[in-house]
mmCIF file of C-alpha atoms in Angstrom:
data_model
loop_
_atom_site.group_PDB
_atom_site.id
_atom_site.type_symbol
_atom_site.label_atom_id
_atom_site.label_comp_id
_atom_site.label_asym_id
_atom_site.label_seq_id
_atom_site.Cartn_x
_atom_site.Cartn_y
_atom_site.Cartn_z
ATOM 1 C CA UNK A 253 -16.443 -14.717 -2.958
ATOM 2 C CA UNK A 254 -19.575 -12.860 -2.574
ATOM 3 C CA UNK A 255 -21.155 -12.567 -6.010
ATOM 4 C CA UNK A 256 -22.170 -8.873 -7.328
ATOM 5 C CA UNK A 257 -25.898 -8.582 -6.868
ATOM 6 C CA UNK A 258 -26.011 -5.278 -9.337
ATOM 7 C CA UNK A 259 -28.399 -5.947 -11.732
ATOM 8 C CA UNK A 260 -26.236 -4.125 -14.031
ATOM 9 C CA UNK A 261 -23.466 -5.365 -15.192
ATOM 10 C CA UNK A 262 -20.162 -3.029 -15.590
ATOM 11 C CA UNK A 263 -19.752 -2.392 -19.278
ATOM 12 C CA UNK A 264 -17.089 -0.380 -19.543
ATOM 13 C CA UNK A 265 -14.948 -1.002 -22.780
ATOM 14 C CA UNK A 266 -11.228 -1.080 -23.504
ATOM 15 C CA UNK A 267 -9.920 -0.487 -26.890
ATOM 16 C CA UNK A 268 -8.417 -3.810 -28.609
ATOM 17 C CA UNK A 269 -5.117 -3.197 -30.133
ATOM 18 C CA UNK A 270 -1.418 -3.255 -28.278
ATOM 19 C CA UNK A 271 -0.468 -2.266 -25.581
ATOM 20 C CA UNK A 272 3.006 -2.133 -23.880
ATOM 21 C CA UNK A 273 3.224 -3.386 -20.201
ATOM 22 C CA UNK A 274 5.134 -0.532 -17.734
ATOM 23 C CA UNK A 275 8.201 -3.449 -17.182
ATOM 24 C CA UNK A 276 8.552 -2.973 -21.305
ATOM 25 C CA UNK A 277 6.994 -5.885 -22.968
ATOM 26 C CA UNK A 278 3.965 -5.504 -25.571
ATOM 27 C CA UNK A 279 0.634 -7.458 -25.466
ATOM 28 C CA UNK A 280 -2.579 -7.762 -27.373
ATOM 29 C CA UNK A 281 -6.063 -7.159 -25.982
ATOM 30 C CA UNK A 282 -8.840 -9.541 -27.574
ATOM 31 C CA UNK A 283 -11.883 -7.895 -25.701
ATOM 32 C CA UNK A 284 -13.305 -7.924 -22.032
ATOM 33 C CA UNK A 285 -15.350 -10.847 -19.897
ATOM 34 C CA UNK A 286 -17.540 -11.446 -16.792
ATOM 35 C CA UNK A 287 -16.072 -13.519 -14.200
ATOM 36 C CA UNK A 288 -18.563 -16.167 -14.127
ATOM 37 C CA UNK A 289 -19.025 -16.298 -10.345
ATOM 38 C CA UNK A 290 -18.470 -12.491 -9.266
ATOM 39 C CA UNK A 291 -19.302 -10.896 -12.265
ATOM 40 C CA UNK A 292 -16.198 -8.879 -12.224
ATOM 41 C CA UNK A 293 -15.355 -7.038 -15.543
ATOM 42 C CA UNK A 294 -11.980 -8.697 -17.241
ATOM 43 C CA UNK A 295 -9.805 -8.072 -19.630
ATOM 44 C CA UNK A 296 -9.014 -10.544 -22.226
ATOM 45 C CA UNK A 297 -5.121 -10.168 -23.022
ATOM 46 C CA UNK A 298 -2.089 -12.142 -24.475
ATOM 47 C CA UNK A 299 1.416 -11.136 -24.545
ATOM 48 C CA UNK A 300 3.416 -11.073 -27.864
ATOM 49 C CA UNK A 301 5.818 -12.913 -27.349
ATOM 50 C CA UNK A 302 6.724 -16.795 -26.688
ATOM 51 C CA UNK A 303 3.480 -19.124 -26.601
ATOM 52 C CA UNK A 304 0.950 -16.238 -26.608
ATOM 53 C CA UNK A 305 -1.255 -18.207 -24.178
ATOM 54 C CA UNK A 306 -4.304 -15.986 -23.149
ATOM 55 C CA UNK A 307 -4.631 -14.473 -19.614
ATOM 56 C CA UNK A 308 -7.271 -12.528 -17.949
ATOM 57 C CA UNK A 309 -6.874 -10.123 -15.403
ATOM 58 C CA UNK A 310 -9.639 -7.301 -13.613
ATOM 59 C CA UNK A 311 -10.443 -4.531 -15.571
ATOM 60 C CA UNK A 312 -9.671 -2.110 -12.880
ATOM 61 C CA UNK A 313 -6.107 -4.067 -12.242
ATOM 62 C CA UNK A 314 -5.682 -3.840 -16.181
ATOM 63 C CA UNK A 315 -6.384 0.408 -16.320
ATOM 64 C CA UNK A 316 -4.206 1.166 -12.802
ATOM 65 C CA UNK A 317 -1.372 3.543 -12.256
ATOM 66 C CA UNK A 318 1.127 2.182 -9.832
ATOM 67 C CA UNK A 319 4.952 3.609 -8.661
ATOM 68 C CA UNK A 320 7.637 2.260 -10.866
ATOM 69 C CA UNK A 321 11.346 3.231 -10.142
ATOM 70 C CA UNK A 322 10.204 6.750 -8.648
ATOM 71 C CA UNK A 323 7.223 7.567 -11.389
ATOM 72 C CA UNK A 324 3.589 7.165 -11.859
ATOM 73 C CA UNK A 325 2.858 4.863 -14.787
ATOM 74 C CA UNK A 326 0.130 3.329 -16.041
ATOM 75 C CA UNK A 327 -0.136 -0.781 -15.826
ATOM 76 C CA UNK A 328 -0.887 -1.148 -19.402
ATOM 77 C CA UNK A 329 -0.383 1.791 -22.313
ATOM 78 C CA UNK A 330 -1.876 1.828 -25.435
ATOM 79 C CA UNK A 331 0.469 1.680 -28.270
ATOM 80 C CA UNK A 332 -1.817 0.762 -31.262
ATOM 81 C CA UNK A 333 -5.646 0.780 -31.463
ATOM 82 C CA UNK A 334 -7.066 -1.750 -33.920
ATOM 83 C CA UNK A 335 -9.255 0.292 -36.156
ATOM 84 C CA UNK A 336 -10.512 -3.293 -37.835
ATOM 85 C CA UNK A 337 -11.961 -4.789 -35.283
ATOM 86 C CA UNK A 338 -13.094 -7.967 -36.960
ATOM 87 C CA UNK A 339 -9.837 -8.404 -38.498
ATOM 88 C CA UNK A 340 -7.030 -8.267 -35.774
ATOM 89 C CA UNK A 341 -7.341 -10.008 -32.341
ATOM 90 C CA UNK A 342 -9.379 -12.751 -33.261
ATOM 91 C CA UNK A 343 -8.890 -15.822 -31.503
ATOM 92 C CA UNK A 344 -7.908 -18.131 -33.939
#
């Protein structure tokens, strides 16, 4: 992978909080991260449900609208901002 030679690094921000997936099931955004080769912005997600392992997936990926049964819907939806930051999605 060719690594990003921008000496500026992409910090755009993503609320944490819940968010509901287009198929229907709800996860939890903890923050975003660099890929440490490409320097790709991530997002820093787990779902909330069964073993709530955390994933990571490209910012851009995270924030797309795609066609779902004959609509346009976003990937991930926002369903409830964490106004507490410190509090909620910590990683403990």
């Amino acid at each position: 992978m060719k690594k990003n030679t921008n000496p500026h690094l992409d910090h755009r921000s993503l609320p944490k909080g819940k968010y509901r997936h287009y198929k229907g099931n709800e996860y939890e955004v903890l923050g975003t991260a660099y890929h440490s080769e490409t320097e790709e912005l991530m997002v820093l997600y787990r779902p909330c449900y069964g073993d709530a392992a955390l994933w990571v997936r490209p910012f851009d990926m995270f924030n797309e609208l795609l066609s779902f049964e004959g609509r346009v819907a976003a990937r991930f939806k926002l369903i409830e901002e964490y106004k507490n930051q410190s509090k909620k999605g910590s990683l403990k």
